[in-house]
Short mmCIF file of C-alpha atoms in Angstrom, two decimals:
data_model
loop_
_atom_site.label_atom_id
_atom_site.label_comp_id
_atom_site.label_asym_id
_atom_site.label_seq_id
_atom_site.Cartn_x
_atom_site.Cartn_y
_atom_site.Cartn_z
CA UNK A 54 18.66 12.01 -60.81
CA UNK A 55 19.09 11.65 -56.97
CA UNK A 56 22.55 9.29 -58.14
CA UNK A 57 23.94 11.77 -60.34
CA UNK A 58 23.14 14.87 -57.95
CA UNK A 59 24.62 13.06 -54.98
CA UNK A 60 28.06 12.21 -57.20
CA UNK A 61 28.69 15.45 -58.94
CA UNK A 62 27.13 18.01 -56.70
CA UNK A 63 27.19 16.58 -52.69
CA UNK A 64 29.03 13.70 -51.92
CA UNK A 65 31.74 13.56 -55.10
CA UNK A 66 33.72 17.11 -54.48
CA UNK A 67 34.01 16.64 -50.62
CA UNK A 68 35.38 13.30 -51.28
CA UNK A 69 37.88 14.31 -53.31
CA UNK A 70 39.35 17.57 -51.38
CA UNK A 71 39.23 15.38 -48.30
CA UNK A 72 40.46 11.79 -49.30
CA UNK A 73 42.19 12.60 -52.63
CA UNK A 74 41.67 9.20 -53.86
CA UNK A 75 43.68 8.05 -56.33
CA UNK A 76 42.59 5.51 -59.35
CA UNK A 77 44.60 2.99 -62.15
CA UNK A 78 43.25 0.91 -64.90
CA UNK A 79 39.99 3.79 -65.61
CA UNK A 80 40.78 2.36 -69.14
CA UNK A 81 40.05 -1.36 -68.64
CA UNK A 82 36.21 -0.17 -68.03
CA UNK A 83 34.00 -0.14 -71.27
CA UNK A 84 32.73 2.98 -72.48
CA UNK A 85 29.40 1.37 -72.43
CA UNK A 86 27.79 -2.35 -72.20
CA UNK A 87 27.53 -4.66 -69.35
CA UNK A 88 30.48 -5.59 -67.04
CA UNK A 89 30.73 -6.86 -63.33
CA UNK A 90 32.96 -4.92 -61.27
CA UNK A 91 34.52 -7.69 -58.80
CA UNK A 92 36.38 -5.87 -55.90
CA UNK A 93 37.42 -6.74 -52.44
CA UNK A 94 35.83 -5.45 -49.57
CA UNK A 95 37.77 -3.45 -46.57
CA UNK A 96 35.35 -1.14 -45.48
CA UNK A 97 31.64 0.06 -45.51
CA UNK A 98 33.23 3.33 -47.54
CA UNK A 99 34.55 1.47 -50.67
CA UNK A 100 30.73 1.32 -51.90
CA UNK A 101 31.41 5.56 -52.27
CA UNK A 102 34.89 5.12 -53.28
CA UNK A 103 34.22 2.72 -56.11
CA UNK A 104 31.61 4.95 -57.78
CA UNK A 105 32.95 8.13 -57.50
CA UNK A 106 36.30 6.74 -59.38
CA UNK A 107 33.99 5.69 -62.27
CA UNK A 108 32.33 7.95 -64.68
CA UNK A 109 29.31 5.52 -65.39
CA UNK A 110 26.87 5.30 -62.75
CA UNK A 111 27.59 1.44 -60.78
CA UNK A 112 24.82 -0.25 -59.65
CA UNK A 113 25.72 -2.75 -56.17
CA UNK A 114 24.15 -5.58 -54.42
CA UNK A 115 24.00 -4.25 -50.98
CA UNK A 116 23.16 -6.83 -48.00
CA UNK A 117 19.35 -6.87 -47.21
CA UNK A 118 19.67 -5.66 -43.89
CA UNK A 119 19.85 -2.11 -45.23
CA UNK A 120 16.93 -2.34 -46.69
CA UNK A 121 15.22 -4.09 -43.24
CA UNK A 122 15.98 -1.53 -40.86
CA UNK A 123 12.96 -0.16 -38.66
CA UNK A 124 12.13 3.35 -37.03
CA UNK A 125 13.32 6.48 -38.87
CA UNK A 126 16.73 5.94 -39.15
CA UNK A 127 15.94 2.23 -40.93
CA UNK A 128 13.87 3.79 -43.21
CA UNK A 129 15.94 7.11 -44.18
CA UNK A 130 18.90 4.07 -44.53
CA UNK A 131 16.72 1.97 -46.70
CA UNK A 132 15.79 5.19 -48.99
CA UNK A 133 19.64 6.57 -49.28
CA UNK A 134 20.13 3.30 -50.62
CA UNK A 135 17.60 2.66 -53.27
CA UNK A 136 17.99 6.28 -54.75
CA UNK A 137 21.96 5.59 -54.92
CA UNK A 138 21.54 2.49 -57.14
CA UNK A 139 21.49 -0.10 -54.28
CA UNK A 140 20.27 -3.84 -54.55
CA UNK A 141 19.23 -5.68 -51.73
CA UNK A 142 21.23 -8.70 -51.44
CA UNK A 143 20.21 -12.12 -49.14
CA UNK A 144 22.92 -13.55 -48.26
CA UNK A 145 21.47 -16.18 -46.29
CA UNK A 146 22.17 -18.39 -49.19
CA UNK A 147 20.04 -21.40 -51.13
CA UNK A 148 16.93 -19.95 -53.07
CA UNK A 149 16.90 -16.55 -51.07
CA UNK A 150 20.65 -15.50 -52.67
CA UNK A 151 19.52 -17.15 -56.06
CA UNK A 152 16.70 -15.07 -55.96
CA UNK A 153 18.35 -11.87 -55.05
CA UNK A 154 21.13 -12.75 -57.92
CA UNK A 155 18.66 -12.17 -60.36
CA UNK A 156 18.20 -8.38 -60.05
CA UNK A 157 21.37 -8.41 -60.47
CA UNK A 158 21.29 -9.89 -63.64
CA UNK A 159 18.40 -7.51 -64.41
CA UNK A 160 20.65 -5.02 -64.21
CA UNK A 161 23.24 -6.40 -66.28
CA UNK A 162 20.92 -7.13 -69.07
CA UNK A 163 19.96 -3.65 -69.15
CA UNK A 164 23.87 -2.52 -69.89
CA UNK A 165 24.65 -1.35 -67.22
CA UNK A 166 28.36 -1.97 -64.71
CA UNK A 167 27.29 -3.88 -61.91
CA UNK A 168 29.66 -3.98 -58.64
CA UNK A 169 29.53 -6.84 -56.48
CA UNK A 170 31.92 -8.08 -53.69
CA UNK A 171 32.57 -12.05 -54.63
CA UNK A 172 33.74 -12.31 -50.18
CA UNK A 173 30.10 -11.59 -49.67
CA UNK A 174 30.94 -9.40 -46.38
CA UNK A 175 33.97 -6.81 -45.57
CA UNK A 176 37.45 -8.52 -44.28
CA UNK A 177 37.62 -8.42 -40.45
CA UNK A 178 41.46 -8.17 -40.94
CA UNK A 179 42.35 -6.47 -44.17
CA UNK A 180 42.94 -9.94 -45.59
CA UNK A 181 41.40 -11.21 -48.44
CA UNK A 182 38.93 -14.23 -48.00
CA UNK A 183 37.61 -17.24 -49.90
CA UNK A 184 35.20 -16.23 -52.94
CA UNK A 185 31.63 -17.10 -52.62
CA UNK A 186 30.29 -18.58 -56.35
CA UNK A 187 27.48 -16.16 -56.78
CA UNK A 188 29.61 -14.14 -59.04
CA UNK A 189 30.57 -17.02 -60.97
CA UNK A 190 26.45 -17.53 -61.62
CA UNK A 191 26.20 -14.21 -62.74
CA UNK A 192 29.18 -13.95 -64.93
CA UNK A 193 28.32 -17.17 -66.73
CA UNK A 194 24.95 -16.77 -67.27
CA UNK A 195 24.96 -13.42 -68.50
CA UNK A 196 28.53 -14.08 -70.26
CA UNK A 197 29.66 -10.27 -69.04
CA UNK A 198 33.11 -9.42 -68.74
CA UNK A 199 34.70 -9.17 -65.07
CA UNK A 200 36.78 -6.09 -63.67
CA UNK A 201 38.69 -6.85 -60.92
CA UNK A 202 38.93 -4.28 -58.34
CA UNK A 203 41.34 -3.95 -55.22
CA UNK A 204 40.46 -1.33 -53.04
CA UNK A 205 43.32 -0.08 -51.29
CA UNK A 206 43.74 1.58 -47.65
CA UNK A 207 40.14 2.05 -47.23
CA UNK A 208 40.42 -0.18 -44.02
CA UNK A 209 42.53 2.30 -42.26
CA UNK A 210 39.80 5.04 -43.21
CA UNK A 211 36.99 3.81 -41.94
CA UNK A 212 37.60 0.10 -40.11
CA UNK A 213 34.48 -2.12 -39.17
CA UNK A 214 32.75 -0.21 -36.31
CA UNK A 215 33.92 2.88 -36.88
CA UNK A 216 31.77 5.92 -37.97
CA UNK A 217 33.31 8.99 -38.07
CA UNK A 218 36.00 8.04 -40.91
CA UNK A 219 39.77 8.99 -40.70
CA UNK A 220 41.12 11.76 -42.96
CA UNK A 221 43.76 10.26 -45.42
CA UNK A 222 44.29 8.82 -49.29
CA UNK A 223 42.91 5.74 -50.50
CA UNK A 224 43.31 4.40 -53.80
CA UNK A 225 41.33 1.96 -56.56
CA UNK A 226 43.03 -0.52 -59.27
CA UNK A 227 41.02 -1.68 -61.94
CA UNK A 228 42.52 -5.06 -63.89
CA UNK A 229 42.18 -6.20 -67.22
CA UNK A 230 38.25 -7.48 -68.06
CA UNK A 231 38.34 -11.30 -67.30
CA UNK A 232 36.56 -13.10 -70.55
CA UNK A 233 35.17 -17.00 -69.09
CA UNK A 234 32.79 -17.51 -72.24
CA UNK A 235 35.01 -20.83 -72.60
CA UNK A 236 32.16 -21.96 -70.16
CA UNK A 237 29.39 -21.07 -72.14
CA UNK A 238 26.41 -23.95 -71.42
CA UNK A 239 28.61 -24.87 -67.89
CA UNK A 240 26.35 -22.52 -65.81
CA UNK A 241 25.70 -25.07 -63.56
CA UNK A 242 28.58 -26.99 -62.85
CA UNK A 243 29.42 -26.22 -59.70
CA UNK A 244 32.76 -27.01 -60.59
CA UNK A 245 33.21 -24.16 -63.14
CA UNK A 246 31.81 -21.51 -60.72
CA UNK A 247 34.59 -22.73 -58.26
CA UNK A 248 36.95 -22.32 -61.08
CA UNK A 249 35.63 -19.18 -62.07
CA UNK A 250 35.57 -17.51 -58.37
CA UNK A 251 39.07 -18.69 -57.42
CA UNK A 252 40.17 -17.34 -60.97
CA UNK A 253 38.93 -13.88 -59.93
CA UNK A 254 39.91 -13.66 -57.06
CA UNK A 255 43.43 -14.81 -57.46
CA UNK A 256 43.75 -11.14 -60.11
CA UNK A 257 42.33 -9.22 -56.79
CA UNK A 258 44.74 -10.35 -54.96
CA UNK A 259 47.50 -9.79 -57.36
CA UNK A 260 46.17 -6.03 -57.88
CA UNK A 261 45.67 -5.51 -53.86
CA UNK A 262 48.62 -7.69 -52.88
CA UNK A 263 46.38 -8.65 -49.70
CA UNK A 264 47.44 -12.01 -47.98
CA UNK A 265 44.61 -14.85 -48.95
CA UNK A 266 42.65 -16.85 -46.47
CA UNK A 267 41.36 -20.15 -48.20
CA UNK A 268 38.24 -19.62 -45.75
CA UNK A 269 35.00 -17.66 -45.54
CA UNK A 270 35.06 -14.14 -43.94
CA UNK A 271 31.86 -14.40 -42.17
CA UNK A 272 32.90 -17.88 -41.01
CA UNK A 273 35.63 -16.33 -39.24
CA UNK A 274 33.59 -13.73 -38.25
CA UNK A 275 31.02 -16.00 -36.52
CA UNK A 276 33.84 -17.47 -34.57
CA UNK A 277 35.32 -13.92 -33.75
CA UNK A 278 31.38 -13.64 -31.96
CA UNK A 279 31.77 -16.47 -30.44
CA UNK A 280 35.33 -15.30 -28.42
CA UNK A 281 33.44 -12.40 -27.36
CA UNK A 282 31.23 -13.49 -24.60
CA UNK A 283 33.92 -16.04 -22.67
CA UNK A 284 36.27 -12.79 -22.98
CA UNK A 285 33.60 -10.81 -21.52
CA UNK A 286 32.72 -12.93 -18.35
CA UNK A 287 36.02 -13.57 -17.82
CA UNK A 288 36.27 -9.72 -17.51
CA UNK A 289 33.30 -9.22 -15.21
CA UNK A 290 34.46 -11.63 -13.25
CA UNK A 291 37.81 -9.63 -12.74
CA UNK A 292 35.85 -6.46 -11.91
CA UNK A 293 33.99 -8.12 -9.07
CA UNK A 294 36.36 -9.62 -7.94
CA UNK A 295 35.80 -13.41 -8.11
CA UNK A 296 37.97 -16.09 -8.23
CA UNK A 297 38.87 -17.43 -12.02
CA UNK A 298 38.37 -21.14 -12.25
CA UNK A 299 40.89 -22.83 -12.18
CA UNK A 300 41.02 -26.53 -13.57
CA UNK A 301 41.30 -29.50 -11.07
CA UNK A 302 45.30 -31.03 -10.69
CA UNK A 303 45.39 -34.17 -11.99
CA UNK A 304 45.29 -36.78 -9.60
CA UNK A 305 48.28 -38.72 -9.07
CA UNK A 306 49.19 -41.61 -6.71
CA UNK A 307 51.45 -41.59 -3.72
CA UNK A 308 55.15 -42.91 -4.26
CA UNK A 309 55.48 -46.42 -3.42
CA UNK A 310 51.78 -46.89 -3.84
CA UNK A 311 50.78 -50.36 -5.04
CA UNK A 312 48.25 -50.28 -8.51
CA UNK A 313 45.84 -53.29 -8.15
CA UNK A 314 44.36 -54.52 -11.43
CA UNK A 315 40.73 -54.72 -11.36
CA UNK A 316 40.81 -53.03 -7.82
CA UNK A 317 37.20 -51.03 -8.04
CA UNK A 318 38.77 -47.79 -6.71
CA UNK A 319 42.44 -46.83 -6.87
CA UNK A 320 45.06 -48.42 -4.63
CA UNK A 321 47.04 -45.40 -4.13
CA UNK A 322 46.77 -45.52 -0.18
CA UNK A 323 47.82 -48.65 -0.37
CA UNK A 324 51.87 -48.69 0.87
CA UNK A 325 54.32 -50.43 -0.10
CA UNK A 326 55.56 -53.51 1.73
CA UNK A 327 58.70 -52.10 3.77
CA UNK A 328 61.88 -53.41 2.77
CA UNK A 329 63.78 -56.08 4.98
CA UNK A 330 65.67 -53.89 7.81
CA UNK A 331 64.22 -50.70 6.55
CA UNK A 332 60.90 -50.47 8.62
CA UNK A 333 58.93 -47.43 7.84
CA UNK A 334 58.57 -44.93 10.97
CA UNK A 335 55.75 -45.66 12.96
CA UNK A 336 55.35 -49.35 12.34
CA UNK A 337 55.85 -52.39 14.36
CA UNK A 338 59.74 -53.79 14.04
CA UNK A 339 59.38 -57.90 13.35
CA UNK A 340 57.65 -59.59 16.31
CA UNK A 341 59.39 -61.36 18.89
CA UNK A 342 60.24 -64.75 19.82
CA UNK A 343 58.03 -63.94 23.05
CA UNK A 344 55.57 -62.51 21.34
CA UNK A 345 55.16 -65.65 18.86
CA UNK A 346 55.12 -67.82 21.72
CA UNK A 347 52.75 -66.35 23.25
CA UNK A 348 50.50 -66.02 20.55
CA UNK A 349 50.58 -69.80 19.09
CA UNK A 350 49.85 -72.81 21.86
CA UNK A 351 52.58 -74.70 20.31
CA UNK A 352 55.45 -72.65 19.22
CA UNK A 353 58.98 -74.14 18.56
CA UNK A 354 61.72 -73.37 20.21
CA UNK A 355 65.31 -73.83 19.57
CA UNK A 356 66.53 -74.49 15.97
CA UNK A 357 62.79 -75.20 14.91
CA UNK A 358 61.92 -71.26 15.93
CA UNK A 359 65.03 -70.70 13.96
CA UNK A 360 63.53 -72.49 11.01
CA UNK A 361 59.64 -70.55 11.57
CA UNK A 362 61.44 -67.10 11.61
CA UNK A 363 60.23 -64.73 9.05
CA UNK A 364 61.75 -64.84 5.21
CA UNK A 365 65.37 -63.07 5.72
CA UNK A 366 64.91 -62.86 9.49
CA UNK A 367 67.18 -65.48 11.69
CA UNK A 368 65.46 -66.88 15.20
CA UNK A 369 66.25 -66.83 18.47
CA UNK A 370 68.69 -69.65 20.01
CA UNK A 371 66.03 -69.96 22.90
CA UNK A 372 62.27 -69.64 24.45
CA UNK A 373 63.65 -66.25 26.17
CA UNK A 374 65.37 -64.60 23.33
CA UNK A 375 65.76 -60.65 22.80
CA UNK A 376 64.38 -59.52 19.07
CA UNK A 377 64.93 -61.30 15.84
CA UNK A 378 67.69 -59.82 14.09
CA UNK A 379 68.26 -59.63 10.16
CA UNK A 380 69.59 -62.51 9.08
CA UNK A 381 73.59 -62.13 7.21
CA UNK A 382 73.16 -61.32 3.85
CA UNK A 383 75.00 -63.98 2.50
CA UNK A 384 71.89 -66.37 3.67
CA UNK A 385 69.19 -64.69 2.01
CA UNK A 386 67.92 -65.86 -1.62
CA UNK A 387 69.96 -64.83 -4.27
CA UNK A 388 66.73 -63.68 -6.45
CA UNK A 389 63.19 -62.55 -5.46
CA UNK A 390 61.51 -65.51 -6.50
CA UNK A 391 59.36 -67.33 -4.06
CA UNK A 392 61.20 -67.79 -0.65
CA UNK A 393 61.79 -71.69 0.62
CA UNK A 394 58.96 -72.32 2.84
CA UNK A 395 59.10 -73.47 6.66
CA UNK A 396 61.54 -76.49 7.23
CA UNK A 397 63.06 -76.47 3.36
CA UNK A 398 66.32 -76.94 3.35
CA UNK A 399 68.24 -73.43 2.09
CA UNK A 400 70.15 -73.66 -1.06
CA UNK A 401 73.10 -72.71 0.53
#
């Protein structure tokens, strides 16, 4: 009484004047008997849409929560949705959604058109989203005939989070009934109520021409959730002012740093050796002939110191020579392999 009063007398004419919504396919529902009305789900209004398009009353699995709610305004919720044909649906999956399948399937035994959206929550984007199999169960163990349903602009109506709805047209296809008793006995192979969900929901979106999304919607919504807090202390930290982090530079090594192989820490203050005649700035020029004999009780003199000089470096001609020179080029190995030692005669 409460369902037919609300339709006909409350809720049904303002609809109408207001969102003139407009309906195809009213012929693909049977005049009486069971069906499943499969739609896809934009917005919290397409469970008043959907009903108010069809002259038989629709009976819909509605998620649990609406049923949970505490204070006065859970329980007024809870009540508008019982009286106006409302199931409470767990979608929590395993034995909870099993069990909440089967008033469903009370409901279909008794005749009636039961509506039921196979994404299992509304699209966070207006696109259409993987098919969860407990339609499938239903549809196959009942052997009812699916409608599919695509709703159409009632996203831009009333999007998620919205309550006050925009004013503006919406519309409602209806398909041709979907027959799967081919599976009759195949209840539960889990294969055939894949088959069976992708089948429908490949005909809703042909009828709603919605892009598909081979992935849950509340999978993506979880991950939506998940955004939300890094984007919102990223914004706090904005308004007071703090410093973003900011990730460490990489660390790379000095040029003409020296990598050591099995050196415990890296070598990269270690310099490289400076190149014959190209001393780096603020380092000793080669010693001496002084210096070296000063330094060593014995040192040569003469051609001998000549012979001791450094690799590429010619000695002095005597005890009380200036600097050691570079040596001409033309005397220095032709390849960097090991230089002659001390006293070797020179290859050239």
């Amino acid at each position: 009484m409460f369902y037919w009063f609300m339709k006909t007398i409350v809720v049904g004419p303002v609809v109408r004047l207001l969102f003139r919504p407009w309906a195809k396919g009213l012929d693909n529902i049977p005049d009486n008997g069971p069906a499943v009305l499969a739609s896809n789900h934009l917005s919290f209004s397409d469970s008043i849409f959907l009903p108010l398009a069809v002259s038989r009353p629709v009976v819909f699995l509605a998620k649990s929560e609406y049923f949970t709610g505490k204070g006065i305004k859970g329980k007024l919720t809870a009540a508008f949705f019982t009286m106006t044909n409302q199931l409470p649906m767990d979608r929590s999956g395993g034995a909870a959604s099993a069990t909440s399948l089967l008033a469903g399937r009370d409901a279909l035994q008794e005749g009636g058109l039961l509506g039921i959206y196979p994404e299992g929550t509304r699209s966070p984007d207006g696109k259409l989203y993987r098919g969860k199999t407990g339609v499938a169960k239903l549809v196959l163990s009942t052997g009812v005939p699916v409608i599919p349903v695509a709703m159409i602009g009632t996203d831009k109506v009333q999007p998620i989070g919205r309550r006050i709805p925009n004013i503006r047209r919406v519309g409602i296809i209806m398909g041709k009934p979907l027959d799967f008793s081919r599976y009759k006995g195949l209840e539960d192979d889990r294969f055939i109520q894949r088959s069976v969900t992708d089948e429908i929901m490949y005909e809703i979106m042909r009828l709603s021409g919605q892009e598909y999304v081979d992935s849950y919607a509340s999978t993506v919504k979880a991950r939506q959730s998940a955004r939300k807090p890094a984007r919102g202390e990223s914004q706090r930290q904005a308004a007071v002012g703090l410093p973003a982090e900011q990730p460490e530079p990489p660390k790379t090594k000095a040029p003409g740093a020296i990598t050591v192989i099995g050196a415990t820490t890296p070598a990269a203050e270690v310099p490289a050796p400076p190149t014959p005649g190209h001393e780096q700035p603020g380092t000793a020029g080669p010693a001496s002939a002084d210096t070296v004999a000063a330094a060593s009780p014995a040192a040569p003199t003469g051609a001998a110191a000549a012979g001791a000089a450094p690799d590429g470096v010619a000695g002095n001609e005597g005890a009380g020579g200036s600097a050691a020179q570079p040596a001409d080029p033309a005397a220095l190995p032709e390849s960097r392999g090991t230089a002659p030692s001390p006293g070797q005669d020179s290859p050239h």
